[in-house]
XYZ file of C-alpha atoms in Angstrom:
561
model
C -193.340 82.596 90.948
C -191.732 85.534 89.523
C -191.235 86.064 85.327
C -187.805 87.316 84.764
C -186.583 88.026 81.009
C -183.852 89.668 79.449
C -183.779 91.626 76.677
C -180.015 92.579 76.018
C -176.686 90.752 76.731
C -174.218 93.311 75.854
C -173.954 96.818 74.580
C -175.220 96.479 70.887
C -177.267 93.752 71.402
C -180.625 93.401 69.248
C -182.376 97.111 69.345
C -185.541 95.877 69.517
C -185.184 93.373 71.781
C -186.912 95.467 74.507
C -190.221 95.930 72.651
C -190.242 92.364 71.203
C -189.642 91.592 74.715
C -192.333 93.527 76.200
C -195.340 92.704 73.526
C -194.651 88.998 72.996
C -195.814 87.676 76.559
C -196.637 88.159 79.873
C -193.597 89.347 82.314
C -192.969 90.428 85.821
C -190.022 92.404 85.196
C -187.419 93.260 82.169
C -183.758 93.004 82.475
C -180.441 94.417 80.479
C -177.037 93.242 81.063
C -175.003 96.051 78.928
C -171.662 95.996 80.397
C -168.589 93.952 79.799
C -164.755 94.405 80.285
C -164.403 96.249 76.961
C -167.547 98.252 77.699
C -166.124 99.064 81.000
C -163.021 101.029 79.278
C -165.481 102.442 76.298
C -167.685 104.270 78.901
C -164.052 105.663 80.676
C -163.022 107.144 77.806
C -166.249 108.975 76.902
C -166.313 110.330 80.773
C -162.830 111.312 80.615
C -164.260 113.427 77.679
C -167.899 114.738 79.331
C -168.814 113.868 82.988
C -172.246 114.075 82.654
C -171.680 110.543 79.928
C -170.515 107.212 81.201
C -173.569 105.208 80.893
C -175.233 103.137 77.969
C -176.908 105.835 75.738
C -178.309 102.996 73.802
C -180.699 101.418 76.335
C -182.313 105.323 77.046
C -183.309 105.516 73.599
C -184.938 101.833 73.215
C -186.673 103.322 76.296
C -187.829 106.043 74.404
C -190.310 103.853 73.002
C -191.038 101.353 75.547
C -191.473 103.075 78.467
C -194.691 103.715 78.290
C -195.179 99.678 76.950
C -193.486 98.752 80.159
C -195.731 100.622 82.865
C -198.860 99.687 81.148
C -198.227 96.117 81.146
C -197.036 96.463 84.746
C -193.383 95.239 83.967
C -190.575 96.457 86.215
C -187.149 96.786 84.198
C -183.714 96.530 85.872
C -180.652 97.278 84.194
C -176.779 97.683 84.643
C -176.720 100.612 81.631
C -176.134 103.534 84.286
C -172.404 101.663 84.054
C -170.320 104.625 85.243
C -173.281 106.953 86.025
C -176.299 105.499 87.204
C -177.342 108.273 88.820
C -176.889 110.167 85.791
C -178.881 107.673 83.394
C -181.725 107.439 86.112
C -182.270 111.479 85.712
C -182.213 111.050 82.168
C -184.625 108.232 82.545
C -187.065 110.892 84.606
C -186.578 113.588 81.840
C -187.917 111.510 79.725
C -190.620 110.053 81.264
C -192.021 113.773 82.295
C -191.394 114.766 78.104
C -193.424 111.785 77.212
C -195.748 112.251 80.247
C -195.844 109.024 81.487
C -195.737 108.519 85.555
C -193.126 106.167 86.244
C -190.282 105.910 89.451
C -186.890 105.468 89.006
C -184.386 104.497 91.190
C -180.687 103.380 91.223
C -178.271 101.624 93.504
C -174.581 103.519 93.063
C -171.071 103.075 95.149
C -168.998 100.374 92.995
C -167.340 103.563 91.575
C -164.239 103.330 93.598
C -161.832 105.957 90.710
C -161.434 108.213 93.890
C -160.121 105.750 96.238
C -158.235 103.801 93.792
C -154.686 104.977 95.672
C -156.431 104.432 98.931
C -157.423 100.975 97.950
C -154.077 99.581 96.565
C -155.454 99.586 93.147
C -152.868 101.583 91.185
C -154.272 104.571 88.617
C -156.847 102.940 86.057
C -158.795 104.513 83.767
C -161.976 102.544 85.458
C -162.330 100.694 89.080
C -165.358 99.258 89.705
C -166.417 96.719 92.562
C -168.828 94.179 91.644
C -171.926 94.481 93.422
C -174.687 92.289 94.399
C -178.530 91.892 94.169
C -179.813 93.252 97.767
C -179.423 97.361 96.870
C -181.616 96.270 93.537
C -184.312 94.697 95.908
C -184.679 97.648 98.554
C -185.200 99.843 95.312
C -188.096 97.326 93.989
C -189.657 97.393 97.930
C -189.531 100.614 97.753
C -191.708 100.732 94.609
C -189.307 101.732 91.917
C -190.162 101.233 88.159
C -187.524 101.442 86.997
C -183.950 100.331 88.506
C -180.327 101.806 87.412
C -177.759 100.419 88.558
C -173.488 100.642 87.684
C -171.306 97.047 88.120
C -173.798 94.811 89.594
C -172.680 90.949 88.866
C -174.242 89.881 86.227
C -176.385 87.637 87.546
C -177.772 89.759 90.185
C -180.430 91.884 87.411
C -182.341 88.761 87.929
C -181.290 87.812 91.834
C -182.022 90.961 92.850
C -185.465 91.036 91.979
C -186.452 87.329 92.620
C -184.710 88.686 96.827
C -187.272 91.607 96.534
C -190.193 89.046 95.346
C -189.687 86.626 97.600
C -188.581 88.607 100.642
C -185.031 86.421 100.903
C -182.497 87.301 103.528
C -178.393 87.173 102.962
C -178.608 83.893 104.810
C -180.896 82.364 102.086
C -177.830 80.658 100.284
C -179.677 77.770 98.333
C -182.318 80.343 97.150
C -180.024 82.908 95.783
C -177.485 80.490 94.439
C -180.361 79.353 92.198
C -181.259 82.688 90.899
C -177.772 83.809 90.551
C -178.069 80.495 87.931
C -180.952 81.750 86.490
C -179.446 85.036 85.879
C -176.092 82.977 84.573
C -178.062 81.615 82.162
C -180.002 84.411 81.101
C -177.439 87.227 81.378
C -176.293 86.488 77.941
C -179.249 87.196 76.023
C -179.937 85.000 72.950
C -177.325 82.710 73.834
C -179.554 80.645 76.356
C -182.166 80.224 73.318
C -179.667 78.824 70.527
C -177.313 81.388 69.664
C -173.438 80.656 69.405
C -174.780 76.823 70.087
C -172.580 74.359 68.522
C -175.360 71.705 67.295
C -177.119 74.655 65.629
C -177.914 72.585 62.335
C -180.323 70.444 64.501
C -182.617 73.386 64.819
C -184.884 75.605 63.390
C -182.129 78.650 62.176
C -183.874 82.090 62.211
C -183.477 84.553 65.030
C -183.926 83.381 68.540
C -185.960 85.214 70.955
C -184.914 86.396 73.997
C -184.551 83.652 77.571
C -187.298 84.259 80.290
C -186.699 82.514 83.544
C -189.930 81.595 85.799
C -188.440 81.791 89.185
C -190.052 79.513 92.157
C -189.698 80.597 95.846
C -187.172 77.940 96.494
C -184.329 79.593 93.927
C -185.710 76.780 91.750
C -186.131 78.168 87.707
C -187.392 77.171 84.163
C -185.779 78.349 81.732
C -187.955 79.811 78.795
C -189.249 82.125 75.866
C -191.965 83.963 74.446
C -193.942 81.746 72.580
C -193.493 82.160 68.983
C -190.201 83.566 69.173
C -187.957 81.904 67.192
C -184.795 79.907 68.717
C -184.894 76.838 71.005
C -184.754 76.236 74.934
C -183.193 72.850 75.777
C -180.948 71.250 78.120
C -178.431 71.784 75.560
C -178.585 75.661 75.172
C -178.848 76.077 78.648
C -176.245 74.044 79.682
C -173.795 76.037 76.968
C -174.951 78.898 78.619
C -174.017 77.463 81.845
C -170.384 76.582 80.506
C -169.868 80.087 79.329
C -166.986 82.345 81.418
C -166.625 80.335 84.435
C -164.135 78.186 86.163
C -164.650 76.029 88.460
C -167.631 74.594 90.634
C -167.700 77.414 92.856
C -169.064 80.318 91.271
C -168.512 82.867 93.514
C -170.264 86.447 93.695
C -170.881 89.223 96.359
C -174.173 87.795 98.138
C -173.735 83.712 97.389
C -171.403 81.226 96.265
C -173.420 79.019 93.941
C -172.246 75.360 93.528
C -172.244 74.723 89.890
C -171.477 70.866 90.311
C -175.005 70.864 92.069
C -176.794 72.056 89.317
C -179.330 69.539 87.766
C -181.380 70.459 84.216
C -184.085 68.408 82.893
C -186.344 69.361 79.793
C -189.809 69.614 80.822
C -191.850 70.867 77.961
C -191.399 72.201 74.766
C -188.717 75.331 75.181
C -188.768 74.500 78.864
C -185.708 73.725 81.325
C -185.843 73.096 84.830
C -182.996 74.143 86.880
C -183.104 72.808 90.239
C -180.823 71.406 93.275
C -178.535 74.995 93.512
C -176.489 74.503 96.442
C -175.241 78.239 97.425
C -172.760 79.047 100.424
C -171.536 82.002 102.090
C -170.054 84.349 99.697
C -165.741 85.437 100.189
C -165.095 88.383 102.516
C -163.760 90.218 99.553
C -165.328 91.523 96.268
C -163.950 91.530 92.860
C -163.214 95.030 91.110
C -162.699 95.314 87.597
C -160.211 97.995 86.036
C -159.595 99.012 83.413
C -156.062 101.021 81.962
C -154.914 102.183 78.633
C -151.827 99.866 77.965
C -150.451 101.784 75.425
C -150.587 101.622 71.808
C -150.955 98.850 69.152
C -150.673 98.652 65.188
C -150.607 95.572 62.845
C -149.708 94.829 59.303
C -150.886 91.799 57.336
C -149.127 90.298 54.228
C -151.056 88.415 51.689
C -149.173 85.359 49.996
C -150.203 83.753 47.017
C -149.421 80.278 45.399
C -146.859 78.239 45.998
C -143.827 78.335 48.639
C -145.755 79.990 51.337
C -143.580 78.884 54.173
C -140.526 80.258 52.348
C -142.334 82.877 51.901
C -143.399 83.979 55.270
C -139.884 83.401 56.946
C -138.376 85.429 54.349
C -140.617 88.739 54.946
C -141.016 88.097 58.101
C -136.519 88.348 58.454
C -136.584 91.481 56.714
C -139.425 93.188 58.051
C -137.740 92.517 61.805
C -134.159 93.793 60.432
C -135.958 96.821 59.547
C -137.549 97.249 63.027
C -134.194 96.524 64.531
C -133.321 100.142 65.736
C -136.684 101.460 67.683
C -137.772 96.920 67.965
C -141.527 97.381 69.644
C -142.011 96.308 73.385
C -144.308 93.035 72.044
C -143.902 91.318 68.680
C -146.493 88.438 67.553
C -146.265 86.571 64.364
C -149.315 84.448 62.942
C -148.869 82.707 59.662
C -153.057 81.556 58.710
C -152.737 78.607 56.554
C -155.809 79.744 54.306
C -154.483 79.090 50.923
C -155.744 75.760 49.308
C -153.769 73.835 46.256
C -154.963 74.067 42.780
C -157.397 76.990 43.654
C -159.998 78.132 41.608
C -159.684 81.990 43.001
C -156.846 84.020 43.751
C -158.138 84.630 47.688
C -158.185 80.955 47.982
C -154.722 80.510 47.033
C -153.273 83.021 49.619
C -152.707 83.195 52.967
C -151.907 85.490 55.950
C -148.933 86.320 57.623
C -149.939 89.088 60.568
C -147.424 90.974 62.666
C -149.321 92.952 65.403
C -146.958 95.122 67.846
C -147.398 96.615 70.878
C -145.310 99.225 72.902
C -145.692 102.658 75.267
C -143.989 105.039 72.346
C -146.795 105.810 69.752
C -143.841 106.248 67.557
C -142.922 103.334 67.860
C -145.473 100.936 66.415
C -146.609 104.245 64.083
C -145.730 105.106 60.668
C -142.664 103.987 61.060
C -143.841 100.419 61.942
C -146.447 100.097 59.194
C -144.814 102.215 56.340
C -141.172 99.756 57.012
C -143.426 96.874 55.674
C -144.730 98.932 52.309
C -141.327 99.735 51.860
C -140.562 96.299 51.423
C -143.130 95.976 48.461
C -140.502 95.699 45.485
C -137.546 93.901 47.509
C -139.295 90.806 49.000
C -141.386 88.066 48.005
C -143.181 87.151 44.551
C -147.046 88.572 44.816
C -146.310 91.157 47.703
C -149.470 92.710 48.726
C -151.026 93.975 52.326
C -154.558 93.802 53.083
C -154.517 97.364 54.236
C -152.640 100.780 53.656
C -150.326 102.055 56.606
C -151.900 103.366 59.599
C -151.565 105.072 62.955
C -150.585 103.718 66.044
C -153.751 102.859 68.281
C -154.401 103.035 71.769
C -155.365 99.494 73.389
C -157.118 99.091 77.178
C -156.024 96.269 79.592
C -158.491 94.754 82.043
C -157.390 93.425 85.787
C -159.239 92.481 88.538
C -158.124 92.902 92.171
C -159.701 92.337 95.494
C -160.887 94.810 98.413
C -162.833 93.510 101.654
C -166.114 94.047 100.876
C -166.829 96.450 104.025
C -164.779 99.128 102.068
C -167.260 99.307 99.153
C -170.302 101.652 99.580
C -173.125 99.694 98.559
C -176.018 102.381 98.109
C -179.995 102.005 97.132
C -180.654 105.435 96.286
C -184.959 104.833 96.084
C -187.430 106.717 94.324
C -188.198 109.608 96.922
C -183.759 110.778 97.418
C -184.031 108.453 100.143
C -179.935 106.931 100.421
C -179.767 103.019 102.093
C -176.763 101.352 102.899
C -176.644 98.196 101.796
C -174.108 96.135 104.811
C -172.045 93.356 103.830
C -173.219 89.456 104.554
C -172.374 89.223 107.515
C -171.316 85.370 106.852
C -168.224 84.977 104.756
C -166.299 81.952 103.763
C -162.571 82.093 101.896
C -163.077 80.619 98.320
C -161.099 77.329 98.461
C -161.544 75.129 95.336
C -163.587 71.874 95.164
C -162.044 68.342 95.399
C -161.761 66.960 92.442
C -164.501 64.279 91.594
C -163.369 60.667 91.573
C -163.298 60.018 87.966
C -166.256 57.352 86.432
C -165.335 53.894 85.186
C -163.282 54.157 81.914
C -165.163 53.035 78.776
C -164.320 49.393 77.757
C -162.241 48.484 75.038
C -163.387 48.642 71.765
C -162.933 50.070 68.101
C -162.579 53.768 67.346
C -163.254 56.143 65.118
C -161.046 59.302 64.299
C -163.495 62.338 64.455
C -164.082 65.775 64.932
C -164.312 65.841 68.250
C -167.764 68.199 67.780
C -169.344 65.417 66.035
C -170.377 64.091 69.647
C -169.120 66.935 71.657
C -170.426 70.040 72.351
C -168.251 73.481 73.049
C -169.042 77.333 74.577
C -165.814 79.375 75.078
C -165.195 83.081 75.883
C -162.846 85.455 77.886
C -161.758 86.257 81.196
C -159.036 88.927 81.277
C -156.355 87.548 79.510
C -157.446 84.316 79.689
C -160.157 81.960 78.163
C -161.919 79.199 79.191
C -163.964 76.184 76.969
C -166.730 74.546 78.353
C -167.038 71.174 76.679
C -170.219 68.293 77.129
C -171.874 65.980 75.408
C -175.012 64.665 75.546
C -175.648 61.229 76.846
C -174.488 59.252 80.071
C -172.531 56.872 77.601
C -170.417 59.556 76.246
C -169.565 60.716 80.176
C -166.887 58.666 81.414
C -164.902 58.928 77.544
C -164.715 62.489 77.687
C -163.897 62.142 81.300
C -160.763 60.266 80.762
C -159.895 61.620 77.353
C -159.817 65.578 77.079
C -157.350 65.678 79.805
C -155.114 68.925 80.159
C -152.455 67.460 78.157
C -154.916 66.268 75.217
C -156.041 70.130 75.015
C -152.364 71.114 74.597
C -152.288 68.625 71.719
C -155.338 69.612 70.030
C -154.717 72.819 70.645
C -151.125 73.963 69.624
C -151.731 77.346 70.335
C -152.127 76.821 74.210
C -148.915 74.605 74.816
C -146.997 77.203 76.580
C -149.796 78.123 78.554
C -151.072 77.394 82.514
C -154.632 75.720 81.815
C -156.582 73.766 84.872
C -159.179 71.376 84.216
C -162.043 70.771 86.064
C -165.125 68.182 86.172
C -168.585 68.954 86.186
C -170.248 65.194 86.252
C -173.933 66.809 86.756
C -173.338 67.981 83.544
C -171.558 65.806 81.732
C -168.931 68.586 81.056
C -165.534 69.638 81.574
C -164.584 72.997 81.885
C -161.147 73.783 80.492
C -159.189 77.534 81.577
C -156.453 78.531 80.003
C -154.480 81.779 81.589
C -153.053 84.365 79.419
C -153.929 83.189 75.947
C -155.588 86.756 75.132
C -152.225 88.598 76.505
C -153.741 91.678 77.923
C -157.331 91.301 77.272
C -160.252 91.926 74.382
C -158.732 95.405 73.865
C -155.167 94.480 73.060
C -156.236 92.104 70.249
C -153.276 89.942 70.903
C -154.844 87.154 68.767
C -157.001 86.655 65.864
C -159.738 85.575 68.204
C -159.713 88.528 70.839
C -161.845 87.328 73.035
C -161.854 83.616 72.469
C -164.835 82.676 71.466
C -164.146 80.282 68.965
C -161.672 78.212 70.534
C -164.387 75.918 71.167
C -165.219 75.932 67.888
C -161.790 75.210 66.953
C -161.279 72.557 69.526
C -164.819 70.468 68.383
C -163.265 70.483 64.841
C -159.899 68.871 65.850
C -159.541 64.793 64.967
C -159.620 62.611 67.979
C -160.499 58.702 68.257
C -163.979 58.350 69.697
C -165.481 54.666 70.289
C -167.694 53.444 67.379
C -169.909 52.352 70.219
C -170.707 56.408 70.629
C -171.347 57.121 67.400
């Protein structure tokens, strides 16, 4: 068995996690998952400024108190913070580890940096093209003794795959093995999430700050799902299988080294803050690997009006008229209007009797959706409706990023283990591919019998995780008993979302079945526009819509409640 945890699931995640993570228990090796799509075009823009920057400053200074906690408990750490320098990062790790005097070897796998050969590659001019690697130039570092391991875009998952490969001396042809720790390091890649953060039934446990997810991996691929003891938080079947939910698809999760089977997955609680995760099915991974890039899209502003009292619809469609006569001449490339219904009747507070009407813009002249965009709506302050008031002064025109993916084969895409000694390995390609196809749909169970119903929030027996992919989002939704299975089956269909959802009626959303879990998985395309950085919505990145759809009314079967 080898003790994986994780002590970070994006950049800004809990400072100390690393230190809590490396005094509360006993570990085999210390993971950090700091990048994301928005990170992705952060890092760009400070190495458009500096070269030497580009990685997660943030993670070398946690080490600058931990390093010397990691070595002497014997605990190998493996991150993704060298992000668009690993090399870089891994020399800054060594400079500090000879300041502090400590003896440590650092190594770092590089070549998902493809800016250079963007052209080349078909993949336009981005601020940021990055292939997404996988776990096997992280385990020829770890046989080669390394310490510590940098790395750039690695998948996700593969911080924790790549070690458990080194560990257990697995081949590329070991799908079921790695399919189960590229689960493992679904689950844990997210930090606290996998112990009870962002869980929808949170009021049914203990509410202080949970620790951070450890996964004991078995030779097989096999896991259990963990935490330091006396951490705070919760392991069950329920966090993990939110985790599980969280920015995918459908049952085929694909990556560079494995396609893991999601609809094989089985979880069963086994202990007190213990899940098993067992029955990964992997097969070969597609010939081609995912790159990530990132672009400035232009520029963005947004104005919101407060209104107060009574008439609020009147209200809105009045401002809202003259604010877009005044744009009329120089009218921004993208317009969106949201009115947020927060104003209550009879309020006892001003702030509860108003509500929002935001205008965000978007366009390629800075001009455009400048001054002149947010100083037309204060000029409207004495000439439109009773109580006119913004929640903020004019402002600036600001630049926004987009995030795409494309696809390259994956024999164009230097995989490199650079290990301790200078020593440079190629990493090949599996040499067994398979084209992604998707998964037959699952015959449907029995419908529930007849019977009375109740209209609920759907959350009161329904679980939700949501979050973003590009433009678009996807909500994992389960619930927790066999019972409840075949009514969710056969009631949150695609067109039941649009319903419950008004906000995603225009757009293309797939549904698809997950029976081993008791969970659909719901994707809607394009319902962030252009991506986290665009702010195209109030919720950026989506992660409340399953929030929003577990408090919507639907009939559920007394029977289940």
């Amino acid at each position: 068995m080898i003790r994986i945890g994780n002590a970070s699931g994006f950049y800004g995640d809990r400072f100390s996690a690393v230190r809590d993570m490396l005094t509360g228990g006993p570990l085999d090796v210390l993971t950090g998952d700091y990048l994301a799509e928005l990170t992705m075009l952060i890092l760009g823009r400070d190495r458009l400024k500096d070269p030497r920057r580009g990685y997660a400053t943030t993670f070398l200074r946690q080490l600058e108190e931990c390093l010397g906690l990691a070595v002497d408990a014997g605990v190998t750490v493996v991150t993704n913070a060298g992000g668009l320098n690993p090399s870089g990062l891994a020399d800054a790790v060594r400079r500090l580890a000879d300041r502090a005097g400590i003896d440590v070897t650092v190594a770092h796998v590089e070549g998902d940096d493809l800016i250079a050969r963007a052209g080349e590659l078909g993949l336009g001019t981005p601020v940021t093209a990055n292939a997404y690697l996988g776990a096997f130039g992280i385990a020829e570092c770890l046989k080669a003794g390394a310490d510590v391991v940098v790395t750039g875009r690695v998948t996700d998952a593969s911080l924790v795959a790549g070690p458990a490969a080194a560990h257990f001396g697995w081949t590329p042809g070991d799908h079921d093995a790695l399919a189960g720790a590229v689960v493992a390091g679904h689950v844990l890649e997210c930090g606290a999430q996998a112990t009870g953060g962002n869980y929808p039934f949170f009021t049914e446990h203990r509410r202080d700050v949970p620790g951070f997810p450890i996964a004991e991996i078995e030779a097989d691929g096999s896991s259990t799902i963990t935490k330091h003891d006396g951490t705070g938080g919760t392991v069950t079947v329920g966090t993990v299988t939110a985790q599980l939910l969280y920015e995918i698809a459908g049952p085929r999760y694909a990556g560079p080294d494995v396609t893991a089977r999601f609809d094989s997955v089985r979880l069963h609680q086994v202990g007190p803050d213990r899940v098993r995760v067992s029955g990964v099915r992997g097969e070969p991974p597609p010939p081609r690997l995912k790159v990530g890039r990132t672009s400035l899209g232009g520029y963005r502003n947004e104005v919101t009006f407060v209104l107060t009292g009574l008439d609020i619809e009147a209200k809105a469609e009045w401002v809202r008229a003259q604010f877009t006569d005044a744009l009329r001449e120089r009218l921004p490339r993208s317009v969106r209007w949201t009115l947020a219904r927060t104003d209550h009747a009879d309020a006892g507070t001003e702030e509860e009797a108003s509500a929002l009407l935001r205008c965000a813009v978007a366009d390629d002249d800075p001009d455009v959706v400048g001054r002149a965009f947010s100083g037309a709506a204060v000029e409207l302050g004495l000439s439109s409706y009773p109580g006119f008031q913004l929640t903020a002064p004019p402002a600036k025109a600001a630049p926004y990023g987009v995030f795409s993916d494309a696809f390259v084969d994956a024999s164009a895409v230097p995989h490199v283990a650079v290990l301790p000694d200078g020593t440079r390995v190629d990493i090949a390609p599996p040499e067994a591919t398979r084209e992604l196809t998707e998964v037959a749909e699952p015959a449907l169970p029995p419908p529930p019998p007849p019977g009375p119903a109740r209209r609920v929030p759907l959350g009161t027996i329904a679980g939700a995780r949501s979050g973003d992919k590009g433009g678009s989002a996807n909500i994992g939704v389960w619930v927790r008993s066999p019972e409840a299975w075949p009514w969710l089956a056969h009631t949150l269909t695609v067109e039941a979302v649009r319903s419950l959802l008004p906000e995603t009626a225009d757009q293309p959303m797939h549904r698809f079945l997950l029976p081993n879990l008791w969970a659909v998985n719901i994707v809607v395309e394009g319902i962030l526009g252009e991506g986290v950085a665009s702010r195209a919505r109030f919720d950026p990145q989506g992660k409340a819509l399953g929030e929003w759809l577990r408090s919507r009314l639907i009939d559920v079967p007394e029977v289940l409640l």
